[in-house]
CSV table of C-alpha atoms in Angstrom, one decimal:
chain,number,residue,atom,x,y,z
A,61,UNK,CA,-0.1,-0.3,0.0
A,62,UNK,CA,1.2,3.3,-0.7
A,63,UNK,CA,-0.2,5.5,1.4
A,64,UNK,CA,-0.1,5.6,5.5
A,65,UNK,CA,-2.7,6.9,7.6
A,66,UNK,CA,-1.4,8.2,11.1
A,67,UNK,CA,-4.1,8.9,14.0
A,68,UNK,CA,-3.8,10.3,17.5
A,69,UNK,CA,-6.8,10.3,19.9
A,70,UNK,CA,-8.2,12.6,22.0
A,71,UNK,CA,-10.5,10.7,24.8
A,72,UNK,CA,-12.7,12.8,27.0
A,73,UNK,CA,-13.5,10.5,30.3
A,74,UNK,CA,-15.8,11.3,32.6
A,75,UNK,CA,-14.8,11.2,36.2
A,76,UNK,CA,-16.7,9.1,38.2
A,77,UNK,CA,-16.7,11.4,41.0
A,78,UNK,CA,-20.8,12.5,42.2
A,79,UNK,CA,-20.4,16.1,42.4
A,80,UNK,CA,-18.7,18.5,39.3
A,81,UNK,CA,-15.5,19.3,39.3
A,82,UNK,CA,-15.5,22.7,40.3
A,83,UNK,CA,-18.7,23.1,41.6
A,84,UNK,CA,-21.2,21.2,44.7
A,85,UNK,CA,-23.9,19.8,42.1
A,86,UNK,CA,-24.8,16.1,40.9
A,87,UNK,CA,-23.5,14.9,37.6
A,88,UNK,CA,-26.4,11.8,37.6
A,89,UNK,CA,-27.5,11.3,34.4
A,90,UNK,CA,-30.5,11.7,33.0
A,91,UNK,CA,-31.9,14.6,35.2
A,92,UNK,CA,-34.5,16.8,33.3
A,93,UNK,CA,-32.4,20.0,31.3
A,94,UNK,CA,-31.6,22.6,34.0
A,95,UNK,CA,-31.8,21.7,37.3
A,96,UNK,CA,-28.2,20.5,38.2
A,97,UNK,CA,-26.3,23.7,37.1
A,98,UNK,CA,-25.4,25.5,40.1
A,99,UNK,CA,-24.0,29.4,39.9
A,100,UNK,CA,-20.6,28.6,39.6
A,101,UNK,CA,-21.4,26.2,36.3
A,102,UNK,CA,-23.7,28.8,35.2
A,103,UNK,CA,-20.7,31.4,35.0
A,104,UNK,CA,-22.4,33.8,37.5
A,105,UNK,CA,-21.0,36.6,38.4
A,106,UNK,CA,-19.2,37.0,41.7
A,107,UNK,CA,-19.1,33.1,42.0
A,108,UNK,CA,-15.4,30.8,42.3
A,109,UNK,CA,-14.7,27.7,41.2
A,110,UNK,CA,-13.4,25.1,44.0
A,111,UNK,CA,-11.6,21.8,42.7
A,112,UNK,CA,-13.1,18.7,43.6
A,113,UNK,CA,-10.4,16.9,44.8
A,114,UNK,CA,-11.2,13.5,44.2
A,115,UNK,CA,-11.0,14.2,40.8
A,116,UNK,CA,-7.5,14.8,41.2
A,117,UNK,CA,-6.8,11.2,42.7
A,118,UNK,CA,-8.5,9.9,40.7
A,119,UNK,CA,-6.0,12.1,37.3
A,120,UNK,CA,-3.0,10.3,39.9
A,121,UNK,CA,-5.0,6.8,39.7
A,122,UNK,CA,-5.0,7.0,35.5
A,123,UNK,CA,-1.0,8.4,35.2
A,124,UNK,CA,-0.1,5.7,37.7
A,125,UNK,CA,-1.4,3.1,35.4
A,126,UNK,CA,0.0,4.4,32.4
A,127,UNK,CA,3.5,4.9,34.1
A,128,UNK,CA,3.2,8.7,33.5
A,129,UNK,CA,4.9,11.4,34.7
A,130,UNK,CA,2.4,12.9,37.1
A,131,UNK,CA,3.2,16.3,37.9
A,132,UNK,CA,4.1,18.4,41.4
A,133,UNK,CA,2.7,21.4,39.6
A,134,UNK,CA,0.2,22.3,37.1
A,135,UNK,CA,-1.9,24.7,36.3
A,136,UNK,CA,-5.4,25.2,35.3
A,137,UNK,CA,-6.1,27.7,32.3
A,138,UNK,CA,-9.1,29.5,30.6
A,139,UNK,CA,-9.7,28.1,26.6
A,140,UNK,CA,-12.1,30.8,25.2
A,141,UNK,CA,-14.5,30.7,22.4
A,142,UNK,CA,-18.0,31.1,21.8
A,143,UNK,CA,-20.9,28.4,22.1
A,144,UNK,CA,-24.1,28.8,23.6
A,145,UNK,CA,-23.6,26.0,25.7
A,146,UNK,CA,-20.8,27.5,27.1
A,147,UNK,CA,-22.5,30.5,29.0
A,148,UNK,CA,-19.1,32.0,30.7
A,149,UNK,CA,-17.3,32.4,27.1
A,150,UNK,CA,-14.4,29.6,28.1
A,151,UNK,CA,-13.9,26.3,29.5
A,152,UNK,CA,-11.3,25.4,32.5
A,153,UNK,CA,-8.9,23.7,31.2
A,154,UNK,CA,-5.1,22.6,31.6
A,155,UNK,CA,-3.0,23.5,28.5
A,156,UNK,CA,0.9,24.0,29.1
A,157,UNK,CA,1.2,22.4,32.3
A,158,UNK,CA,-1.3,19.3,32.6
A,159,UNK,CA,-1.5,17.2,35.5
A,160,UNK,CA,-0.2,13.6,33.3
A,161,UNK,CA,2.0,13.3,30.6
A,162,UNK,CA,4.0,10.5,29.1
A,163,UNK,CA,2.3,8.0,29.6
A,164,UNK,CA,2.2,4.6,27.4
A,165,UNK,CA,-0.6,1.7,27.2
A,166,UNK,CA,0.7,-1.6,25.2
A,167,UNK,CA,-2.5,-3.2,23.0
A,168,UNK,CA,-2.3,-6.2,21.3
A,169,UNK,CA,-2.3,-6.5,17.2
A,170,UNK,CA,-4.3,-9.4,15.4
A,171,UNK,CA,-1.5,-10.9,13.9
A,172,UNK,CA,-0.8,-11.9,17.6
A,173,UNK,CA,2.0,-8.9,18.5
A,174,UNK,CA,2.4,-6.2,20.6
A,175,UNK,CA,3.0,-2.4,20.5
A,176,UNK,CA,3.7,0.4,22.9
A,177,UNK,CA,0.8,3.6,22.4
A,178,UNK,CA,2.6,6.4,23.8
A,179,UNK,CA,0.1,9.0,26.1
A,180,UNK,CA,0.9,12.5,25.4
A,181,UNK,CA,-0.5,14.2,28.1
A,182,UNK,CA,-4.0,13.6,29.8
A,183,UNK,CA,-5.7,17.0,31.3
A,184,UNK,CA,-8.4,17.7,33.4
A,185,UNK,CA,-11.4,19.7,32.4
A,186,UNK,CA,-14.9,20.5,32.8
A,187,UNK,CA,-17.7,20.0,29.7
A,188,UNK,CA,-19.9,22.1,28.9
A,189,UNK,CA,-23.6,22.5,28.4
A,190,UNK,CA,-25.8,20.3,25.6
A,191,UNK,CA,-27.2,21.6,22.5
A,192,UNK,CA,-31.3,20.1,22.1
A,193,UNK,CA,-32.9,20.7,18.5
A,194,UNK,CA,-34.9,18.2,18.7
A,195,UNK,CA,-38.9,19.1,20.0
A,196,UNK,CA,-37.7,22.7,18.7
A,197,UNK,CA,-39.3,24.6,16.1
A,198,UNK,CA,-36.4,26.7,13.9
A,199,UNK,CA,-34.9,27.6,17.6
A,200,UNK,CA,-32.5,25.4,19.8
A,201,UNK,CA,-33.0,24.4,23.5
A,202,UNK,CA,-30.0,24.6,26.0
A,203,UNK,CA,-29.6,22.2,29.1
A,204,UNK,CA,-26.6,22.8,31.2
A,205,UNK,CA,-26.8,20.0,32.6
A,206,UNK,CA,-23.6,18.8,31.8
A,207,UNK,CA,-21.6,21.9,32.1
A,208,UNK,CA,-18.5,21.8,34.7
A,209,UNK,CA,-18.9,17.5,34.2
A,210,UNK,CA,-15.6,16.2,35.1
A,211,UNK,CA,-13.6,15.0,32.7
A,212,UNK,CA,-9.9,13.9,32.2
A,213,UNK,CA,-9.2,14.7,28.8
A,214,UNK,CA,-6.3,11.6,27.4
A,215,UNK,CA,-4.4,12.4,24.2
A,216,UNK,CA,-2.4,9.9,22.6
A,217,UNK,CA,1.0,10.4,20.5
A,218,UNK,CA,0.4,9.4,16.8
A,219,UNK,CA,1.5,6.3,16.8
A,220,UNK,CA,-1.9,4.7,16.1
A,221,UNK,CA,-1.4,3.6,11.7
A,222,UNK,CA,-4.9,1.7,11.2
A,223,UNK,CA,-8.7,1.9,12.0
A,224,UNK,CA,-8.1,-1.5,13.8
A,225,UNK,CA,-4.9,-0.1,15.8
A,226,UNK,CA,-7.4,3.1,17.3
A,227,UNK,CA,-10.1,0.9,18.2
A,228,UNK,CA,-7.7,-1.8,20.2
A,229,UNK,CA,-6.0,0.9,21.8
A,230,UNK,CA,-9.5,2.9,22.8
A,231,UNK,CA,-10.6,-0.6,24.1
A,232,UNK,CA,-7.7,-1.2,26.2
A,233,UNK,CA,-8.5,2.7,27.4
A,234,UNK,CA,-11.9,1.6,28.2
A,235,UNK,CA,-10.9,-0.8,30.4
A,236,UNK,CA,-8.3,0.8,32.5
A,237,UNK,CA,-10.8,3.1,33.0
A,238,UNK,CA,-13.3,1.4,34.0
A,239,UNK,CA,-11.4,-1.3,36.4
A,240,UNK,CA,-9.8,1.9,38.1
A,241,UNK,CA,-13.3,2.7,38.7
A,242,UNK,CA,-13.2,6.5,37.5
A,243,UNK,CA,-14.9,6.0,35.3
A,244,UNK,CA,-18.4,3.9,34.0
A,245,UNK,CA,-17.3,3.6,30.5
A,246,UNK,CA,-21.0,3.9,29.1
A,247,UNK,CA,-20.4,4.7,25.8
A,248,UNK,CA,-24.2,6.2,25.2
A,249,UNK,CA,-24.3,8.4,27.9
A,250,UNK,CA,-21.0,10.1,26.7
A,251,UNK,CA,-18.4,9.3,29.3
A,252,UNK,CA,-15.9,7.8,27.3
A,253,UNK,CA,-16.0,9.1,23.7
A,254,UNK,CA,-13.7,10.5,21.6
A,255,UNK,CA,-11.9,12.5,18.7
A,256,UNK,CA,-10.1,10.9,16.0
A,257,UNK,CA,-7.0,13.0,14.1
A,258,UNK,CA,-6.3,12.0,11.0
A,259,UNK,CA,-4.0,11.9,8.5
A,260,UNK,CA,-2.3,10.6,5.3
A,261,UNK,CA,1.1,10.9,4.1
A,262,UNK,CA,3.6,8.3,1.2
A,263,UNK,CA,5.1,5.2,3.1
A,264,UNK,CA,8.6,6.8,3.4
A,265,UNK,CA,7.4,10.0,4.5
A,266,UNK,CA,8.2,11.9,7.5
A,267,UNK,CA,6.4,14.8,7.4
A,268,UNK,CA,3.0,14.2,8.9
A,269,UNK,CA,-0.3,15.6,6.1
A,270,UNK,CA,-2.0,17.9,6.8
A,271,UNK,CA,-4.9,15.9,9.7
A,272,UNK,CA,-8.5,16.5,10.1
A,273,UNK,CA,-10.5,15.8,13.4
A,274,UNK,CA,-13.8,14.0,13.5
A,275,UNK,CA,-15.3,15.2,17.0
A,276,UNK,CA,-17.6,13.0,19.3
A,277,UNK,CA,-17.0,9.3,18.3
A,278,UNK,CA,-19.1,7.4,20.9
A,279,UNK,CA,-18.5,3.4,19.7
A,280,UNK,CA,-16.5,1.2,18.9
A,281,UNK,CA,-17.8,0.5,15.5
A,282,UNK,CA,-18.5,4.2,14.9
A,283,UNK,CA,-14.5,5.3,15.5
A,284,UNK,CA,-14.0,2.2,13.1
A,285,UNK,CA,-16.0,3.1,9.8
A,286,UNK,CA,-15.1,7.3,11.0
A,287,UNK,CA,-11.4,6.7,10.2
A,288,UNK,CA,-11.8,4.3,7.8
A,289,UNK,CA,-14.0,7.1,5.6
A,290,UNK,CA,-11.7,9.9,6.7
A,291,UNK,CA,-8.1,7.9,5.3
A,292,UNK,CA,-10.7,6.9,2.2
A,293,UNK,CA,-11.9,10.0,1.9
A,294,UNK,CA,-8.2,12.1,1.9
A,295,UNK,CA,-6.4,9.2,-0.1
A,296,UNK,CA,-9.0,9.9,-2.1
A,297,UNK,CA,-8.6,14.2,-2.6
A,298,UNK,CA,-4.8,13.9,-2.4
A,299,UNK,CA,-4.5,11.6,-5.6
A,300,UNK,CA,-7.2,13.5,-7.6
A,301,UNK,CA,-4.4,16.6,-6.7
A,302,UNK,CA,-6.2,18.2,-4.4
A,303,UNK,CA,-5.6,19.2,-1.0
A,304,UNK,CA,-6.8,18.3,2.6
A,305,UNK,CA,-8.1,21.4,4.5
A,306,UNK,CA,-6.9,21.2,8.5
A,307,UNK,CA,-11.1,21.0,9.7
A,308,UNK,CA,-13.1,19.5,12.4
A,309,UNK,CA,-15.5,17.5,11.1
A,310,UNK,CA,-18.4,15.6,12.4
A,311,UNK,CA,-19.2,11.5,11.3
A,312,UNK,CA,-23.1,10.6,10.4
A,313,UNK,CA,-23.6,7.4,11.4
A,314,UNK,CA,-26.6,6.5,9.2
A,315,UNK,CA,-24.4,7.4,6.0
A,316,UNK,CA,-21.6,6.4,7.7
A,317,UNK,CA,-19.5,9.2,5.7
A,318,UNK,CA,-17.5,12.4,7.8
A,319,UNK,CA,-18.8,15.6,6.5
A,320,UNK,CA,-17.3,19.7,7.5
A,321,UNK,CA,-18.5,21.3,10.4
A,322,UNK,CA,-15.7,23.6,11.0
A,323,UNK,CA,-12.0,25.2,10.1
A,324,UNK,CA,-10.1,24.2,12.9
A,325,UNK,CA,-8.8,26.6,15.0
A,326,UNK,CA,-5.1,26.5,16.6
A,327,UNK,CA,-4.6,26.4,20.1
A,328,UNK,CA,-3.5,30.1,20.3
A,329,UNK,CA,-7.2,31.2,18.6
A,330,UNK,CA,-8.4,29.5,21.8
A,331,UNK,CA,-6.4,32.7,23.6
A,332,UNK,CA,-5.1,30.4,26.6
A,333,UNK,CA,-3.9,31.8,29.8
A,334,UNK,CA,-4.1,31.0,33.7
A,335,UNK,CA,-7.3,31.2,35.3
A,336,UNK,CA,-6.9,33.8,38.2
A,337,UNK,CA,-9.2,32.3,40.3
A,338,UNK,CA,-7.6,29.2,40.9
A,339,UNK,CA,-4.6,28.4,42.1
A,340,UNK,CA,-1.9,26.2,41.0
A,341,UNK,CA,-2.6,22.2,41.3
A,342,UNK,CA,0.3,21.2,43.9
A,343,UNK,CA,0.6,17.3,44.5
A,344,UNK,CA,2.9,16.2,47.4
A,345,UNK,CA,4.8,12.7,46.7
A,346,UNK,CA,2.8,11.2,49.6
A,347,UNK,CA,-0.4,11.7,48.2
A,348,UNK,CA,0.7,10.0,44.9
A,349,UNK,CA,2.5,7.1,47.5
A,350,UNK,CA,-1.6,7.6,48.9
A,351,UNK,CA,-3.2,6.8,45.8
A,352,UNK,CA,-0.5,4.0,44.8
A,353,UNK,CA,-1.6,1.8,48.1
A,354,UNK,CA,-4.9,2.2,46.7
A,355,UNK,CA,-4.9,1.0,43.3
A,356,UNK,CA,-7.0,-1.9,42.1
A,357,UNK,CA,-5.4,-5.1,40.6
A,358,UNK,CA,-5.2,-3.9,36.4
A,359,UNK,CA,-6.4,-5.7,33.5
A,360,UNK,CA,-2.7,-7.1,32.3
A,361,UNK,CA,-1.9,-8.4,35.6
A,362,UNK,CA,-4.7,-9.7,36.3
A,363,UNK,CA,-4.9,-11.8,32.8
A,364,UNK,CA,-1.4,-13.2,33.8
A,365,UNK,CA,-2.5,-13.9,36.8
A,366,UNK,CA,-5.4,-16.1,35.1
A,367,UNK,CA,-3.3,-18.1,33.4
A,368,UNK,CA,-0.4,-19.2,36.0
A,369,UNK,CA,-2.9,-19.2,39.1
A,370,UNK,CA,-6.2,-21.3,36.4
A,371,UNK,CA,-4.4,-22.3,34.2
A,372,UNK,CA,-5.7,-21.2,31.4
A,373,UNK,CA,-4.6,-20.0,27.8
A,374,UNK,CA,-3.5,-16.2,27.5
A,375,UNK,CA,-6.9,-16.1,24.7
A,376,UNK,CA,-9.3,-17.4,27.7
A,377,UNK,CA,-7.9,-15.4,29.8
A,378,UNK,CA,-7.8,-12.3,27.8
A,379,UNK,CA,-11.2,-12.8,27.6
A,380,UNK,CA,-12.1,-13.0,30.9
A,381,UNK,CA,-10.6,-10.3,32.0
A,382,UNK,CA,-11.8,-7.4,29.1
A,383,UNK,CA,-14.0,-5.8,32.0
A,384,UNK,CA,-13.3,-5.9,35.5
A,385,UNK,CA,-17.0,-7.6,36.2
A,386,UNK,CA,-16.9,-10.2,33.9
A,387,UNK,CA,-13.6,-11.3,35.3
A,388,UNK,CA,-15.0,-11.4,38.8
A,389,UNK,CA,-18.0,-13.6,37.8
A,390,UNK,CA,-15.7,-15.5,36.4
A,391,UNK,CA,-13.3,-15.7,39.7
A,392,UNK,CA,-17.1,-15.8,41.5
A,393,UNK,CA,-18.1,-19.0,40.1
A,394,UNK,CA,-14.4,-20.6,40.5
A,395,UNK,CA,-14.1,-20.0,44.0
A,396,UNK,CA,-18.1,-21.5,44.6
A,397,UNK,CA,-16.6,-24.3,43.6
A,398,UNK,CA,-13.6,-23.9,46.0
A,399,UNK,CA,-11.2,-23.8,43.1
A,400,UNK,CA,-12.2,-27.5,41.5
A,401,UNK,CA,-12.5,-27.1,37.5
A,402,UNK,CA,-10.9,-23.5,36.8
A,403,UNK,CA,-11.3,-24.1,32.8
A,404,UNK,CA,-14.6,-25.8,33.2
A,405,UNK,CA,-15.9,-22.8,34.6
A,406,UNK,CA,-13.9,-20.8,31.5
A,407,UNK,CA,-15.2,-23.2,29.0
A,408,UNK,CA,-19.2,-22.3,30.6
A,409,UNK,CA,-18.8,-18.3,31.5
A,410,UNK,CA,-16.8,-17.2,27.4
A,411,UNK,CA,-19.2,-20.5,25.7
A,412,UNK,CA,-22.7,-20.5,27.0
A,413,UNK,CA,-23.0,-17.6,29.2
A,414,UNK,CA,-21.2,-15.4,26.8
A,415,UNK,CA,-23.3,-16.4,23.7
A,416,UNK,CA,-26.3,-15.8,25.8
A,417,UNK,CA,-25.3,-12.8,26.8
A,418,UNK,CA,-24.2,-11.7,23.5
A,419,UNK,CA,-27.9,-12.8,22.0
A,420,UNK,CA,-29.7,-11.5,24.3
A,421,UNK,CA,-27.9,-8.2,24.1
A,422,UNK,CA,-27.6,-7.7,27.8
A,423,UNK,CA,-23.9,-6.8,30.4
A,424,UNK,CA,-22.5,-9.3,32.2
A,425,UNK,CA,-24.0,-7.6,35.5
A,426,UNK,CA,-27.6,-8.4,34.2
A,427,UNK,CA,-26.9,-12.0,33.7
A,428,UNK,CA,-30.2,-14.3,34.8
A,429,UNK,CA,-28.3,-16.7,35.8
A,430,UNK,CA,-25.8,-15.9,38.9
A,431,UNK,CA,-22.2,-17.2,39.3
A,432,UNK,CA,-23.6,-19.1,42.2
A,433,UNK,CA,-26.3,-20.4,39.9
A,434,UNK,CA,-23.7,-21.1,37.6
A,435,UNK,CA,-21.2,-23.6,39.6
A,436,UNK,CA,-24.7,-25.2,41.2
A,437,UNK,CA,-24.8,-26.7,37.3
A,438,UNK,CA,-21.5,-26.7,37.0
A,439,UNK,CA,-21.2,-28.9,40.2
A,440,UNK,CA,-23.7,-30.9,39.2
A,441,UNK,CA,-21.9,-32.0,35.8
A,442,UNK,CA,-18.7,-33.1,38.1
A,443,UNK,CA,-20.2,-35.2,40.1
A,444,UNK,CA,-21.9,-36.5,37.3
A,445,UNK,CA,-25.9,-35.8,38.5
A,446,UNK,CA,-26.1,-34.9,34.7
A,447,UNK,CA,-24.3,-35.5,31.2
A,448,UNK,CA,-22.3,-31.8,29.8
A,449,UNK,CA,-25.2,-32.3,27.1
A,450,UNK,CA,-28.0,-32.6,30.0
A,451,UNK,CA,-26.5,-30.1,31.2
A,452,UNK,CA,-27.0,-27.1,28.3
A,453,UNK,CA,-30.4,-28.1,28.8
A,454,UNK,CA,-30.7,-27.4,32.7
A,455,UNK,CA,-28.5,-23.9,31.2
A,456,UNK,CA,-31.3,-23.0,28.9
A,457,UNK,CA,-33.6,-22.9,31.7
A,458,UNK,CA,-32.3,-21.2,34.6
A,459,UNK,CA,-31.7,-18.5,31.8
A,460,UNK,CA,-34.9,-18.6,30.9
A,461,UNK,CA,-36.3,-17.7,34.2
A,462,UNK,CA,-37.3,-21.7,35.1
A,463,UNK,CA,-35.4,-21.4,38.5
A,464,UNK,CA,-33.3,-18.7,40.0
A,465,UNK,CA,-30.8,-19.2,42.9
A,466,UNK,CA,-27.8,-21.1,44.2
A,467,UNK,CA,-29.6,-24.4,44.0
A,468,UNK,CA,-31.2,-23.5,40.6
A,469,UNK,CA,-29.8,-26.5,38.8
A,470,UNK,CA,-31.3,-28.6,41.4
A,471,UNK,CA,-35.2,-27.9,41.1
A,472,UNK,CA,-34.2,-28.2,36.8
A,473,UNK,CA,-33.4,-31.3,37.1
A,474,UNK,CA,-35.6,-32.6,39.3
A,475,UNK,CA,-38.5,-31.0,37.9
A,476,UNK,CA,-38.1,-31.9,34.9
A,477,UNK,CA,-36.1,-35.2,35.5
A,478,UNK,CA,-32.7,-34.9,34.5
A,479,UNK,CA,-31.0,-36.9,36.8
A,480,UNK,CA,-28.2,-38.9,34.6
A,481,UNK,CA,-28.4,-42.8,35.0
A,482,UNK,CA,-25.4,-44.1,36.0
A,483,UNK,CA,-27.5,-47.7,37.0
A,484,UNK,CA,-24.8,-50.7,35.4
A,485,UNK,CA,-27.8,-53.2,35.2
A,486,UNK,CA,-30.4,-50.2,33.7
A,487,UNK,CA,-27.8,-49.5,30.8
A,488,UNK,CA,-26.8,-52.9,30.3
A,489,UNK,CA,-30.4,-53.5,29.1
A,490,UNK,CA,-30.7,-50.4,26.8
A,491,UNK,CA,-27.2,-51.5,25.5
A,492,UNK,CA,-28.6,-55.3,24.7
A,493,UNK,CA,-32.0,-54.0,23.0
A,494,UNK,CA,-29.5,-51.4,20.9
A,495,UNK,CA,-27.7,-54.0,19.5
A,496,UNK,CA,-30.4,-56.8,19.4
A,497,UNK,CA,-32.4,-53.8,17.1
A,498,UNK,CA,-29.2,-53.1,15.2
A,499,UNK,CA,-27.7,-56.6,13.7
A,500,UNK,CA,-25.3,-55.2,10.5
A,501,UNK,CA,-24.0,-53.2,12.0
A,502,UNK,CA,-22.8,-55.0,14.8
A,503,UNK,CA,-21.8,-57.3,12.6
A,504,UNK,CA,-20.1,-54.8,10.9
A,505,UNK,CA,-18.3,-54.0,14.1
A,506,UNK,CA,-16.9,-57.3,14.9
A,507,UNK,CA,-15.7,-57.5,11.8
A,508,UNK,CA,-13.4,-54.9,11.9
A,509,UNK,CA,-15.4,-51.3,11.6
A,510,UNK,CA,-14.4,-50.2,14.8
A,511,UNK,CA,-15.8,-46.0,14.3
A,512,UNK,CA,-19.1,-47.4,14.6
A,513,UNK,CA,-18.6,-47.4,18.6
A,514,UNK,CA,-19.9,-43.8,18.3
A,515,UNK,CA,-23.4,-45.0,16.6
A,516,UNK,CA,-23.8,-47.0,19.5
A,517,UNK,CA,-23.4,-44.4,21.9
A,518,UNK,CA,-25.2,-42.4,20.2
A,519,UNK,CA,-28.4,-45.0,19.9
A,520,UNK,CA,-28.0,-45.7,23.6
A,521,UNK,CA,-28.2,-41.7,24.6
A,522,UNK,CA,-30.7,-41.6,22.3
A,523,UNK,CA,-33.0,-44.6,23.7
A,524,UNK,CA,-32.6,-43.1,27.3
A,525,UNK,CA,-33.3,-39.2,26.0
A,526,UNK,CA,-29.1,-38.2,26.7
A,527,UNK,CA,-29.2,-38.8,30.4
A,528,UNK,CA,-27.0,-41.9,30.2
A,529,UNK,CA,-24.1,-41.4,31.2
A,530,UNK,CA,-21.8,-41.2,28.1
A,531,UNK,CA,-18.4,-42.9,30.3
A,532,UNK,CA,-19.7,-45.4,31.5
A,533,UNK,CA,-21.5,-46.4,28.2
A,534,UNK,CA,-18.7,-46.3,26.2
A,535,UNK,CA,-17.0,-48.6,29.0
A,536,UNK,CA,-20.0,-51.2,28.6
A,537,UNK,CA,-20.9,-50.6,25.2
A,538,UNK,CA,-16.9,-51.8,25.0
A,539,UNK,CA,-17.1,-54.5,27.0
A,540,UNK,CA,-20.4,-55.9,25.2
A,541,UNK,CA,-19.1,-55.3,21.4
A,542,UNK,CA,-15.9,-58.1,22.4
A,543,UNK,CA,-18.6,-60.6,22.2
């Protein structure tokens, strides 16, 4: 390929504080418009911002998780621009001296290799309000509930070279901030969204091409589509003799295309200057150490532990630690089984349970089958009460809500009469009937066609409605077939 894409992401992470970054107003989502904005958020005269300490703690947590530099002294600045949803006329942000800088995040690529993406900076800032257009004829409404909501803007180096790499980085970042409990990760509600800076250059060139910025992408799928569209658009433009204009663009989710929003401002257009109402943010080493002591186990460390502690493959461990909630669910199942058969538990969580949740569009936290209930089901497989095949039938009944709680599997097994047949006499009787009903296959087996063993096992399982113990059937059949 002659062209190479150069991509950097600016990710807006809404911090999971109860109040706003410079006021005591609530950050709860979904309240009626303009019911969660106080005088500070509205920028009324005579009010002063007060920095939310918990937002600073969260920024430090992120810095430690990405091996970044945490500035002992950082400064808040006023970033000036006029939007209807920004009544103050400026946004309080950080500019030259951000709280976090020079971090890194390693992502896994599709070919099995890994790549480390540089994090230029992560700075604290306040969100603006929101313009409302639906329900207004020839006008727009303004909702300032979001005004002053704390954000951590995470800016990557332009190290990404494809839309898939960008999505891999974004997913890794999403998992990390959720593990750190600094963001709820809800992309539909705007808690985690990104702007994509994209340019192209001919392979071998060192100089970057002119970039565009596509704003407010709030799903992994949209990020991939928008970046791919922008790469192709810029290549077509350059190959036809045109030039790429530095500008801000919007992504149309219906058409899958980007379109011009406005010309791109430079930093000096914003007339940054230090906010006179806020003192510099000073972070003492003791504060960083206190946050370090409360750091949770991070995704990569948890994945490595799952491989070592539970004997899982790197792939299974990666799937199970993709989110903190899924990892916690899996460990609850294993704990309920007293550590027995962690691989069996992994197979069920990443297999039948994951398939059901995906089909039902549910998160693991919404699973109708609790970890205790799934452990109860697996316990009945391990003690030979039911076969693996019957277990799937019981699991479907559990998903349908036919029984709940730790004893759900037992209740369904009992009510449906699904206990496995292990009685040797009863199984021999069925085997004799099957052999008598299939004389031609019996003759072929004894003539050397041993592959027919599977046929006889299948017939016995069919005759018992799948309730025969497969291992016992195999053992008894092998003895009978010897004649």
